[in-house]
Short mmCIF file of C-alpha atoms in Angstrom, two decimals:
data_model
loop_
_atom_site.label_atom_id
_atom_site.label_comp_id
_atom_site.label_asym_id
_atom_site.label_seq_id
_atom_site.Cartn_x
_atom_site.Cartn_y
_atom_site.Cartn_z
CA MET A 687 -7.79 -19.74 6.95
CA ARG A 688 -7.55 -17.60 3.95
CA ARG A 689 -3.61 -17.96 4.09
CA LEU A 690 -3.98 -21.75 3.74
CA ALA A 691 -6.03 -21.28 0.61
CA THR A 692 -3.42 -19.22 -0.78
CA LEU A 693 -0.75 -21.64 -0.09
CA LEU A 694 -2.75 -24.46 -1.81
CA ALA A 695 -3.22 -22.34 -4.91
CA LEU A 696 0.33 -21.41 -4.97
CA ALA A 697 1.32 -25.01 -5.30
CA LEU A 698 -0.73 -25.40 -8.37
CA ALA A 699 0.45 -22.31 -10.58
CA PRO A 700 3.27 -20.19 -11.11
CA VAL A 701 3.15 -16.84 -9.22
CA ARG A 702 5.04 -13.71 -9.00
CA VAL A 703 8.82 -14.05 -7.97
CA LEU A 704 9.55 -12.99 -4.32
CA PRO A 705 11.80 -9.95 -3.59
CA ALA A 706 15.42 -10.48 -4.44
CA ALA A 707 18.39 -10.14 -2.19
CA GLU A 708 19.40 -6.88 -3.67
CA PRO A 709 17.96 -4.18 -5.71
CA LEU A 710 19.26 -3.37 -9.29
CA ASP A 711 21.55 -0.40 -10.10
CA LEU A 712 18.95 1.05 -12.54
CA PRO A 713 19.96 3.20 -15.57
CA ASP A 714 19.69 6.99 -15.55
CA THR A 715 16.82 7.01 -18.05
CA LEU A 716 13.21 5.58 -17.39
CA PRO A 717 12.82 3.77 -20.64
CA GLU A 718 16.12 1.85 -20.16
CA ALA A 719 15.28 1.23 -16.54
CA ILE A 720 11.87 -0.35 -17.46
CA SER A 721 13.53 -2.40 -20.35
CA LEU A 722 16.12 -3.87 -17.84
CA LEU A 723 13.32 -4.86 -15.31
CA LYS A 724 11.26 -6.36 -18.09
CA ALA A 725 14.13 -8.42 -19.38
CA ARG A 726 14.42 -10.07 -15.88
CA ALA A 727 10.68 -10.75 -15.55
CA PRO A 728 9.06 -14.17 -15.85
CA ALA A 729 6.87 -14.61 -18.82
CA VAL A 730 3.53 -14.94 -16.87
CA GLU A 731 1.95 -14.10 -13.60
CA ALA A 732 -0.98 -16.18 -12.34
CA LEU A 733 -3.43 -15.82 -9.47
CA GLN A 734 -3.93 -12.04 -10.04
CA ASP A 735 -7.07 -11.95 -7.93
CA ILE A 736 -6.42 -14.45 -5.04
CA GLY A 737 -7.00 -13.17 -1.59
CA SER A 738 -10.25 -11.08 -1.58
CA GLY A 739 -10.54 -12.15 1.93
CA TRP A 740 -7.27 -10.60 2.60
CA VAL A 741 -7.31 -6.90 1.91
CA ILE A 742 -4.79 -4.26 3.03
CA VAL A 743 -5.30 -0.44 3.30
CA PRO A 744 -1.64 0.41 2.76
CA THR A 745 -1.54 3.67 4.48
CA ALA A 746 -3.96 5.36 6.96
CA ALA A 747 -3.69 8.01 9.56
CA ASN A 748 -5.02 9.36 12.78
CA ALA A 749 -2.57 12.24 13.25
CA GLY A 750 -1.91 15.89 13.05
CA GLY A 751 -0.36 17.11 9.89
CA GLN A 752 1.07 20.33 8.56
CA TYR A 753 -0.71 23.69 8.74
CA GLY A 754 -3.01 22.56 11.60
CA ALA A 755 -4.71 19.60 9.94
CA HIS A 756 -5.79 16.49 11.64
CA PHE A 757 -5.97 13.49 9.23
CA LYS A 758 -8.47 10.58 9.98
CA THR A 759 -9.26 7.46 7.89
CA ARG A 760 -12.55 6.40 6.98
CA VAL A 761 -12.85 2.63 6.10
CA THR A 762 -15.97 0.97 4.65
CA VAL A 763 -16.23 -2.87 4.43
CA PHE A 764 -18.90 -5.19 2.96
CA GLY A 765 -18.55 -8.89 3.41
CA MET A 766 -19.94 -11.99 1.68
CA PRO A 767 -19.68 -15.15 3.66
CA ALA A 768 -18.86 -18.51 1.84
CA ALA A 769 -21.51 -20.29 3.90
CA SER A 770 -25.19 -19.75 3.02
CA GLY A 771 -27.09 -18.12 5.96
CA ALA A 772 -23.87 -17.30 7.88
CA SER A 773 -24.49 -14.41 10.39
CA GLY A 774 -21.10 -12.96 10.12
CA ILE A 775 -17.45 -13.12 8.86
CA PRO A 776 -14.97 -13.76 11.64
CA MET A 777 -11.58 -12.06 10.93
CA THR A 778 -8.45 -10.47 12.43
CA ILE A 779 -7.75 -6.83 11.78
CA HIS A 780 -4.20 -5.72 12.12
CA ALA A 781 -2.39 -2.41 12.13
CA PHE A 782 1.17 -2.03 10.81
CA THR A 783 2.58 0.80 12.55
CA PRO A 784 6.12 2.26 12.65
CA SER A 785 6.78 0.20 15.72
CA GLY A 786 5.12 -2.98 14.77
CA ARG A 787 1.83 -4.88 14.67
CA ARG A 788 -1.35 -4.48 16.57
CA SER A 789 -4.29 -7.01 16.22
CA VAL A 790 -7.83 -7.33 17.14
CA SER A 791 -10.43 -9.95 16.65
CA TYR A 792 -13.64 -8.93 14.94
CA THR A 793 -16.73 -10.43 13.40
CA LEU A 794 -18.20 -8.46 10.58
CA PRO A 795 -22.00 -8.85 10.23
CA ALA A 796 -23.12 -10.38 7.03
CA GLY A 797 -25.22 -8.12 4.85
CA PRO A 798 -24.82 -4.50 6.43
CA VAL A 799 -22.12 -2.29 5.22
CA LYS A 800 -19.76 -1.39 8.16
CA THR A 801 -18.14 2.02 8.33
CA TRP A 802 -15.45 3.38 10.76
CA GLU A 803 -15.14 7.17 10.35
CA ASN A 804 -11.70 7.05 12.23
CA ALA A 805 -10.72 3.51 11.87
CA LEU A 806 -7.27 3.59 13.62
CA GLU A 807 -8.90 5.33 16.71
CA GLU A 808 -12.15 3.33 16.71
CA ILE A 809 -10.54 -0.20 16.07
CA PHE A 810 -7.14 0.10 17.77
CA GLY A 811 -7.27 3.24 19.82
CA TYR A 812 -4.22 4.26 17.99
CA THR A 813 -2.79 7.65 17.11
CA GLY A 814 -0.34 7.85 14.28
CA ALA A 815 0.21 6.43 10.80
CA ALA A 816 -0.17 2.78 9.93
CA ALA A 817 -1.59 0.20 7.39
CA ILE A 818 -4.69 -1.79 8.09
CA LEU A 819 -5.09 -5.33 7.16
CA PHE A 820 -8.43 -7.33 7.19
CA ASP A 821 -7.73 -11.07 7.19
CA THR A 822 -10.68 -13.33 7.09
CA ASP A 823 -10.59 -16.72 9.23
CA ILE A 824 -12.81 -18.75 6.80
CA VAL A 825 -11.73 -19.91 3.31
CA GLY A 826 -14.22 -18.41 0.73
CA ASP A 827 -15.29 -15.48 2.73
CA ASP A 828 -14.98 -12.25 0.65
CA LEU A 829 -14.41 -8.67 1.61
CA PHE A 830 -14.99 -5.45 -0.42
CA VAL A 831 -13.08 -2.44 1.36
CA THR A 832 -12.89 1.20 0.40
CA ALA A 833 -10.73 3.76 2.32
CA GLU A 834 -10.12 7.51 2.39
CA VAL A 835 -7.77 9.78 4.45
CA TYR A 836 -9.52 13.15 5.01
CA ALA A 837 -8.86 16.36 6.88
CA ASP A 838 -11.11 19.24 8.03
CA GLY A 839 -9.91 22.78 7.65
CA PRO A 840 -10.94 26.33 7.09
CA GLY A 841 -11.92 25.68 3.46
CA GLY A 842 -13.88 22.55 4.18
CA ARG A 843 -13.12 18.81 4.15
CA PHE A 844 -10.44 17.55 1.76
CA SER A 845 -10.24 13.81 1.09
CA THR A 846 -7.80 11.31 -0.35
CA ALA A 847 -8.98 7.95 -1.64
CA VAL A 848 -6.64 5.21 -0.81
CA GLU A 849 -6.12 2.21 -3.07
CA THR A 850 -6.81 -1.06 -1.28
CA LEU A 851 -4.69 -4.19 -2.16
CA THR A 852 -4.74 -8.04 -1.91
CA ILE A 853 -2.32 -10.57 -0.98
CA LEU A 854 -0.31 -10.53 -4.38
CA ASP A 855 -0.24 -6.87 -4.89
CA PHE A 856 3.16 -6.47 -3.20
CA VAL A 857 6.11 -4.70 -4.73
CA GLY A 858 8.35 -7.34 -6.54
CA SER A 859 11.91 -6.91 -7.77
CA THR A 860 11.42 -8.66 -11.18
CA TYR A 861 8.21 -7.08 -12.59
CA PRO A 862 8.52 -3.41 -13.10
CA ASP A 863 6.30 -1.54 -10.61
CA LEU A 864 5.76 2.14 -11.75
CA THR A 865 3.96 5.03 -9.95
CA VAL A 866 3.70 8.15 -12.18
CA GLY A 867 2.61 11.75 -11.44
CA VAL A 868 4.96 12.71 -8.25
CA THR A 869 5.08 16.26 -7.69
CA SER A 870 7.07 18.14 -5.12
CA GLY A 871 8.07 21.77 -4.80
CA GLY A 872 6.34 25.07 -4.94
CA SER A 873 2.64 24.62 -3.82
CA PHE A 874 3.07 20.77 -3.27
CA ARG A 875 4.84 18.30 -1.25
CA ALA A 876 5.09 14.55 -1.85
CA ASN A 877 5.74 11.61 0.48
CA ILE A 878 6.51 7.90 -0.51
CA GLY A 879 6.13 5.05 1.60
CA CYS A 880 5.46 1.25 2.21
CA SER A 881 3.99 -0.95 4.73
CA SER A 882 4.56 -4.69 5.35
CA SER A 883 2.58 -7.71 6.69
CA SER A 884 5.62 -9.72 6.81
CA TYR A 885 7.34 -10.66 10.15
CA SER A 886 10.73 -9.77 8.56
CA ARG A 887 12.01 -6.24 7.72
CA SER A 888 12.56 -5.17 4.32
CA THR A 889 14.33 -2.52 2.33
CA THR A 890 12.53 -0.43 -0.35
CA THR A 891 14.38 1.26 -3.20
CA ALA A 892 12.34 3.94 -4.97
CA THR A 893 14.03 5.56 -8.13
CA LEU A 894 12.63 8.81 -9.04
CA TYR A 895 12.68 10.01 -12.77
CA GLY A 896 11.68 13.49 -13.96
CA THR A 897 9.34 14.25 -16.79
CA ASN A 898 12.27 14.11 -19.15
CA GLY A 899 12.86 10.61 -18.10
CA TYR A 900 16.17 10.97 -16.45
CA ARG A 901 16.85 9.91 -12.88
CA VAL A 902 16.32 12.62 -10.25
CA LYS A 903 17.23 10.70 -7.02
CA THR A 904 17.06 7.11 -5.45
CA PHE A 905 15.43 6.83 -2.11
CA THR A 906 16.26 3.91 -0.16
CA PHE A 907 14.51 3.15 3.23
CA GLU A 908 13.72 0.34 5.63
CA VAL A 909 10.31 -0.98 6.27
CA PRO A 910 9.98 -2.64 9.85
CA ALA A 911 8.61 -6.05 10.14
CA SER A 912 4.82 -5.95 10.38
CA GLY A 913 5.38 -2.12 10.01
CA TRP A 914 4.84 1.16 8.04
CA ALA A 915 7.39 3.75 6.85
CA GLN A 916 7.19 6.87 4.84
CA VAL A 917 9.76 9.49 3.67
CA PRO A 918 9.32 12.94 2.00
CA VAL A 919 10.27 13.69 -1.51
CA ASP A 920 13.03 16.26 -0.94
CA VAL A 921 13.81 17.16 -4.32
CA PRO A 922 11.80 19.32 -6.83
CA VAL A 923 9.93 17.28 -9.38
CA SER A 924 6.77 17.81 -11.49
CA ARG A 925 4.74 14.77 -12.45
CA GLY A 926 7.74 12.38 -12.16
CA ALA A 927 7.77 8.75 -12.06
CA ILE A 928 8.95 6.20 -9.54
CA LEU A 929 10.32 2.66 -10.22
CA TRP A 930 10.02 0.50 -7.17
CA GLN A 931 12.14 -2.30 -5.83
CA ASN A 932 11.86 -4.18 -2.64
CA THR A 933 14.26 -6.76 -0.96
CA GLY A 934 13.90 -8.89 2.08
CA SER A 935 10.15 -9.43 2.20
CA SER A 936 6.92 -8.23 0.53
CA ALA A 937 5.90 -4.52 0.87
CA PHE A 938 2.85 -2.60 -0.32
CA CYS A 939 4.02 0.97 -1.53
CA TRP A 940 2.52 4.18 -2.47
CA ALA A 941 3.12 7.87 -3.17
CA VAL A 942 0.94 10.85 -2.36
CA ASN A 943 0.90 14.59 -3.44
CA VAL A 944 -0.40 16.94 -0.86
CA ASP A 945 -1.46 20.64 -1.43
CA ASN A 946 0.47 22.83 1.01
CA THR A 947 -2.37 25.33 1.35
CA SER A 948 -5.53 23.00 1.63
CA ASN A 949 -3.83 19.74 2.80
CA ASP A 950 -5.85 18.14 -0.12
CA GLY A 951 -4.01 14.94 -1.20
CA THR A 952 -3.80 12.76 -4.20
CA PHE A 953 -2.95 9.01 -3.70
CA LEU A 954 -0.94 7.59 -6.45
CA GLY A 955 -0.99 3.85 -6.92
CA ARG A 956 1.16 1.54 -8.80
CA THR A 957 0.97 -0.24 -12.19
CA THR A 958 2.83 -3.38 -12.54
CA TYR A 959 3.82 -4.44 -16.05
CA VAL A 960 3.48 -8.15 -16.66
CA PRO A 961 4.83 -9.34 -20.08
#
């Protein structure tokens, strides 16, 4: 199993520190907050690229949205088996929903590129929002995954590319995880959220700073075990920044700006500062 390979690797090198029991009370200015988190961070981070056989699409949708939109998620996967001549890559595909985990077994054919035009519907028969995890069964099998959430409207199709993540891309509480460009108010709305592959629930703290570098609001919300959670940014902000913290278990977090007229969205990923 890919998870076994990860555990063996973890025994051989230092890795990112797991989430702490409580989030820090961050300063009111963004530079001071980053400096505080940097001061607590370990000096190195290893194993950055482990887990290419464990790939998560942190947010996906098969659901109605504002202004008559229906959002779907296209996911494309290409696999390279570790064994020469293998005909396929066995895996488990999980959906982490607001109410918990759904799982199916699947064998990805070796060679062809597989695309689901509405992945949550086609794989799970599920309507709603969720994360999607592809977890290979065989050590060394590799996956390459792209995803986009799209909606068709009177003005045509609008699409949002979603960043895919590996097993070590969770939000920590020691390294500063920063998302920039959050915009809410006027013609735009914004959402922030996290998904979790853990069997334990976690709590996410997202501290929002304005373009002047001062804190605007702190959002705290629970991420269910093997679940998905999202909250709206209910304060006006233009190109603001979020510092993320997570406690209890690992979580994979994002922000998204959405045009209120067209439903065109911009996915905002995270940058992790490692000293």
